[in-house]
Short mmCIF file of C-alpha atoms and ligand atoms in Angstrom, two decimals:
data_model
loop_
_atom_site.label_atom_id
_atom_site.label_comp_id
_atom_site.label_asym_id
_atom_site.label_seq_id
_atom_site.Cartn_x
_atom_site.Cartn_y
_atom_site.Cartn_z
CA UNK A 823 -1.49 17.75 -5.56
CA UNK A 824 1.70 20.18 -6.71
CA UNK A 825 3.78 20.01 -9.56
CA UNK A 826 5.81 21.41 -7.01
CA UNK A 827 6.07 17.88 -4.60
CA UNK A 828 6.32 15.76 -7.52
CA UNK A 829 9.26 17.34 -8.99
CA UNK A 830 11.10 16.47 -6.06
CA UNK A 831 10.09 12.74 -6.22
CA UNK A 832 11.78 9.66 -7.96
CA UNK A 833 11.03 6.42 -9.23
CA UNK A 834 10.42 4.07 -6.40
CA UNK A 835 12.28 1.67 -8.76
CA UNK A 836 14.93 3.48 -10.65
CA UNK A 837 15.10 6.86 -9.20
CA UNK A 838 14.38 8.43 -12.48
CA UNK A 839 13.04 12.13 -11.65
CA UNK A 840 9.76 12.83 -12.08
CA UNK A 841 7.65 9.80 -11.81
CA UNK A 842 4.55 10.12 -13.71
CA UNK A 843 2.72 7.00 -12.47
CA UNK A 844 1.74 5.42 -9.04
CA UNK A 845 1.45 2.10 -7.61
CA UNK A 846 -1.66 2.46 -5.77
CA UNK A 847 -1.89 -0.33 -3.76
CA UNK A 848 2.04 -0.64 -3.07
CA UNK A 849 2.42 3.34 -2.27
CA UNK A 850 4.90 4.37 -4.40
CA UNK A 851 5.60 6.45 -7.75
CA UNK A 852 7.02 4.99 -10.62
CA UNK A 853 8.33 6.34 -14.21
CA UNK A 854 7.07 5.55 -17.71
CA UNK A 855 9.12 2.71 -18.23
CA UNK A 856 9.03 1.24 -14.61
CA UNK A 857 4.74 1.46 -15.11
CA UNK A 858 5.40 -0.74 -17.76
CA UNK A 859 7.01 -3.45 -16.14
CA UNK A 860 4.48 -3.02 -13.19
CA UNK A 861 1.97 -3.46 -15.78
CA UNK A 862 3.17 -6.72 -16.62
CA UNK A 863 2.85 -8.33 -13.08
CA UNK A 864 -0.64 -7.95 -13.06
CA UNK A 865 -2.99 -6.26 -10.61
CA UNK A 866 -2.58 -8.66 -8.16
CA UNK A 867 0.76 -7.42 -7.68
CA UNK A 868 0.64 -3.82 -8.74
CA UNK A 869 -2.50 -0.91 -9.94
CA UNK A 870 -1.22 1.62 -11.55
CA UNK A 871 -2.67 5.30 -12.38
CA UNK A 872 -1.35 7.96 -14.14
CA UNK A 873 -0.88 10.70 -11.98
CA UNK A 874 -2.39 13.00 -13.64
CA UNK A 875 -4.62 11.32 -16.54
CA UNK A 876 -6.66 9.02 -14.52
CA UNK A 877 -9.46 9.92 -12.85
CA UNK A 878 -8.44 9.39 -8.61
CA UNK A 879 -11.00 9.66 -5.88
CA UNK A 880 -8.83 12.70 -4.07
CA UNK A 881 -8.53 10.68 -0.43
CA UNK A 882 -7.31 7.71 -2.72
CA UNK A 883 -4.56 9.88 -4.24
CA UNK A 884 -3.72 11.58 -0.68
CA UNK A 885 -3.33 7.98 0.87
CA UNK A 886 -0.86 7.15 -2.34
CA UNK A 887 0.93 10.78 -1.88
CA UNK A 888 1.26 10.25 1.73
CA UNK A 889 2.45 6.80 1.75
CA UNK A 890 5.21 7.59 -0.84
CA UNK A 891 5.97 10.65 1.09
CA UNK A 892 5.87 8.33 4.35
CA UNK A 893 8.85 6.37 2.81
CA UNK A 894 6.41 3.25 2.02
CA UNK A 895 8.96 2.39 -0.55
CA UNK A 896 11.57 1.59 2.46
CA UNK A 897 8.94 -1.59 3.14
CA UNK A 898 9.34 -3.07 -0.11
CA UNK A 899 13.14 -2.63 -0.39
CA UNK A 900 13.93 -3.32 3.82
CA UNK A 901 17.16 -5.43 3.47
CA UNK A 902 18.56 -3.25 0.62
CA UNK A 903 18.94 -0.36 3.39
CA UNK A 904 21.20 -2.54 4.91
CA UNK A 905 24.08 -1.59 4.29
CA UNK A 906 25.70 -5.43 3.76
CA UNK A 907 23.49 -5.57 0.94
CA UNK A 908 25.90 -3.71 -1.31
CA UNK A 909 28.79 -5.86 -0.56
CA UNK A 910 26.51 -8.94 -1.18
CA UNK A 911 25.96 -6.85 -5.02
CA UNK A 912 21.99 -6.71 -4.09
CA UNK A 913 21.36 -3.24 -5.36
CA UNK A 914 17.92 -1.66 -6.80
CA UNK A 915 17.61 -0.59 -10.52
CA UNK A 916 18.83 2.75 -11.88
CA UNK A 917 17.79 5.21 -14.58
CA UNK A 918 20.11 3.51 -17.32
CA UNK A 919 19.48 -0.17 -16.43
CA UNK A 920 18.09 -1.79 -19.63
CA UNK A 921 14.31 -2.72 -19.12
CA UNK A 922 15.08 -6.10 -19.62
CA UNK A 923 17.02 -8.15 -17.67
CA UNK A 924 17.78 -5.36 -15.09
CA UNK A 925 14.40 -3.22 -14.54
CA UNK A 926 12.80 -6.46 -15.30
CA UNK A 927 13.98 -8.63 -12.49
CA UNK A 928 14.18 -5.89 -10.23
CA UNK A 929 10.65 -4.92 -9.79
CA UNK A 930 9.76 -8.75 -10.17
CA UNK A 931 11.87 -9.35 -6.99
CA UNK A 932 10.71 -6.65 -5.39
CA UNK A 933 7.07 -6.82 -5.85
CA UNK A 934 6.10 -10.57 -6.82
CA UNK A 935 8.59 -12.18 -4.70
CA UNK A 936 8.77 -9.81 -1.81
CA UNK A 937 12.55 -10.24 -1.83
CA UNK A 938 13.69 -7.22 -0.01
CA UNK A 939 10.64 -7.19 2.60
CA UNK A 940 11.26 -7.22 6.06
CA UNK A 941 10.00 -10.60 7.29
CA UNK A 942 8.71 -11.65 10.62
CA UNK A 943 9.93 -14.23 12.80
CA UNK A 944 9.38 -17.46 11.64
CA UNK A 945 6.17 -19.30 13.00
CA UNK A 946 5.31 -22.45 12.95
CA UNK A 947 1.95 -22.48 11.97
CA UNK A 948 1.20 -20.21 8.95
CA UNK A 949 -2.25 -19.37 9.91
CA UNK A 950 -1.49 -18.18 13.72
CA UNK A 951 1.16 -15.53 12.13
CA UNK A 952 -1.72 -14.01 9.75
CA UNK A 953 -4.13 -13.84 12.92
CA UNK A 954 -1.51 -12.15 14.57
CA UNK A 955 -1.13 -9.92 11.71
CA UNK A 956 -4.50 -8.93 11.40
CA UNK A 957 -5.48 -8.30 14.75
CA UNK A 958 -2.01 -5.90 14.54
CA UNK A 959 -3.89 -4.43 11.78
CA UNK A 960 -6.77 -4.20 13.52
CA UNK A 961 -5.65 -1.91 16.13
CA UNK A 962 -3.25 0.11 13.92
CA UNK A 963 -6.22 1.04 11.99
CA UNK A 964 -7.16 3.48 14.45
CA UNK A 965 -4.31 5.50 14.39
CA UNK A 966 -3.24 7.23 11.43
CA UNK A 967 0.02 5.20 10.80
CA UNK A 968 -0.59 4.41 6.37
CA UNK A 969 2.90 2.48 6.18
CA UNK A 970 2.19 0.20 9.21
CA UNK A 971 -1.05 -0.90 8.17
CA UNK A 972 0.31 -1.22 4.47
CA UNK A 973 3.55 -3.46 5.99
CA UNK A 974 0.83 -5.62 7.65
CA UNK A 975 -0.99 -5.92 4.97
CA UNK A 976 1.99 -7.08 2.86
CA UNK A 977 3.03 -9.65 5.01
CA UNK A 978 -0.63 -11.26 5.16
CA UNK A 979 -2.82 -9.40 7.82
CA UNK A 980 -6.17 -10.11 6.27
CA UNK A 981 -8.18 -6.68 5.32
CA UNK A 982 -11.73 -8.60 6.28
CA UNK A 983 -10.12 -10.00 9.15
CA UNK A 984 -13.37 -10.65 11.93
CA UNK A 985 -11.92 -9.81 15.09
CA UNK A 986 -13.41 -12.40 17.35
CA UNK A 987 -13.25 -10.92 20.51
CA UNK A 988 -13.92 -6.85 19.02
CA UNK A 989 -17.02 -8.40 16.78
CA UNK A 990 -15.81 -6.29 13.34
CA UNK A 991 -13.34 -5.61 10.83
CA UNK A 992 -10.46 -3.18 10.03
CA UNK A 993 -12.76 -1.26 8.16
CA UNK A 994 -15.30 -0.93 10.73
CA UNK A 995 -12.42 0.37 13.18
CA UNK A 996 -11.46 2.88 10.65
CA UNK A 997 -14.78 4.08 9.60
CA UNK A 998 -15.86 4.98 13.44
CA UNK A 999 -12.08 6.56 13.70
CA UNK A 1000 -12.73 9.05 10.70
CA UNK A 1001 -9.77 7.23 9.67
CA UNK A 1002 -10.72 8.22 5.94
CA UNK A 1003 -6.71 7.36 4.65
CA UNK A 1004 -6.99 4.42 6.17
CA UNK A 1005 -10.15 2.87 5.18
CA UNK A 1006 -8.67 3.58 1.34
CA UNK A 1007 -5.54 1.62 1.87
CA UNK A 1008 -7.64 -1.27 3.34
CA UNK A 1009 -9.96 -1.04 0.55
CA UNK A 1010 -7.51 -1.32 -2.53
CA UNK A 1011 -6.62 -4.21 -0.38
CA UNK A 1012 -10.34 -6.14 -0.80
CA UNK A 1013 -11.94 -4.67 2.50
CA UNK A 1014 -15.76 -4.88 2.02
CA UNK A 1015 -17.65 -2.13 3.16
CA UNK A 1016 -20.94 -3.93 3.30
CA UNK A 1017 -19.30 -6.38 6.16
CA UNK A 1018 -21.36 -6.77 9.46
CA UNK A 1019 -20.07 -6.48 12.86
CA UNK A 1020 -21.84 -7.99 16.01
CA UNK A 1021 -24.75 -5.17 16.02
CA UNK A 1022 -24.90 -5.78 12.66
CA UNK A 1023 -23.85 -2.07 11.27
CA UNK A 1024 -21.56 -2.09 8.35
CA UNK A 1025 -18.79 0.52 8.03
CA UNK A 1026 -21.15 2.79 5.76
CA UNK A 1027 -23.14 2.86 8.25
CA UNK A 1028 -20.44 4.28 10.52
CA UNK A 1029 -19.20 6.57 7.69
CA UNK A 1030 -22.70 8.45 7.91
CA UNK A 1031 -23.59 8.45 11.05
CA UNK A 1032 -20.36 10.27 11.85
CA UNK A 1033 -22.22 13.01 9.33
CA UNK A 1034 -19.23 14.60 7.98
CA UNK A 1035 -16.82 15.07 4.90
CA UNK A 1036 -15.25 12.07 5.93
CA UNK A 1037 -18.51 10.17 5.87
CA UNK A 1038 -19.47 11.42 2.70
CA UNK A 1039 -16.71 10.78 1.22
CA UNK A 1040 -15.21 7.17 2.31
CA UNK A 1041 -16.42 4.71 0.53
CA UNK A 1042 -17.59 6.97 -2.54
CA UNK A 1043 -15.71 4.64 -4.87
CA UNK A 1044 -15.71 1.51 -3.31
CA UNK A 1045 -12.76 -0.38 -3.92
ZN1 ZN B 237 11.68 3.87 -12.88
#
């Protein structure tokens, strides 16, 4: 989109102006030197695209922009808000940290260890907490609430969750909600659009029949 929004961002990381990159699949925009290190973690942890030099499927780039927009960044750096974190010298990276240790270790804690995330209660049982998760995701799907779904996510809600009782996935849900943002996030996140549900439709199948932009244009990519 604009020059004009971007010149007003920072680096998720570092708060350098001007980020140049994006995290796709963690919602934020990063600098030069910040990609680099993201580079280094692998996909798993982060995808990055140059903003301007990759291609981007547009709703791909509009879920990124509104996610950072959103304040997605807040979910991956929850307990630094707080403001005890200072005192306990937990602090994010800034524009003159060296790359390495400080950028480094940073975006390592951030990202791979999920340091500064906002857990849940503790649960027993492992598994119970990610069926909780994803049937949370399931119905926040609907709506058109990016930075919940992508906190869910995060935490272990399952993209090709089968709801047992709804017979479908998240994608499913979003596809019949025109939910076109949505159905993006959840498919940088493994969501397959081939997947049945009970009548045995995939969410293609709900992406046409709806017979509009939206329909033509989830799923274009894949994921
Ligand atoms: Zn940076």
């Amino acid at each position: 989109m604009s020059k004009r929004v971007r010149s007003r961002e920072v680096c998720a990381d570092c708060s350098a102006p001007e980020p140049r990159w994006a995290s796709v699949n963690r919602g934020v925009l990063i600098c030069d030197e910040c990609c680099s290190i993201h580079r280094g973690l692998g996909r798993h942890s982060s995808q990055v695209r140059h903003l301007t030099h990759s291609s981007w499927p547009p709703s791909q780039l509009q879920m990124v922009q509104t996610l950072y927009g959103n304040g997605a960044n807040s979910i991956w750096e929850h307990s630094l808000l707080d403001p005890s974190s200072s005192a306990s010298g937990k602090r994010k990276a800034n524009p003159q940290d060296r790359v390495h240790p400080n950028k480094t270790e940073f975006i390592k804690a951030k990202y791979q260890m999920l340091a500064y995330v906002h857990r849940m209660p503790c649960r027993d049982d492992d598994s119970v907490t990610a069926k909780d998760l994803s049937k949370q995701l399931h119905s926040s799907v609907r709506t058109g609430n990016l930075e919940t779904c992508l906190r869910l996510l995060s935490l272990g809600g399952q993209a090709n969750f089968f709801h047992p009782e709804k017979g479908n996935t998240p994608l499913h849900i979003a596809a019949k909600a025109g939910q076109i943002l949505q159905a993006e996030l959840l498919a940088v996140y493994g969501a397959d659009p081939g997947a049945l549900d009970s009548s045995g439709k995939t969410p293609i199948d709900y992406a046409s029949e709806r017979k509009t932009a939206v329909g033509k244009t989830m799923f274009a990519t894949g994921a």
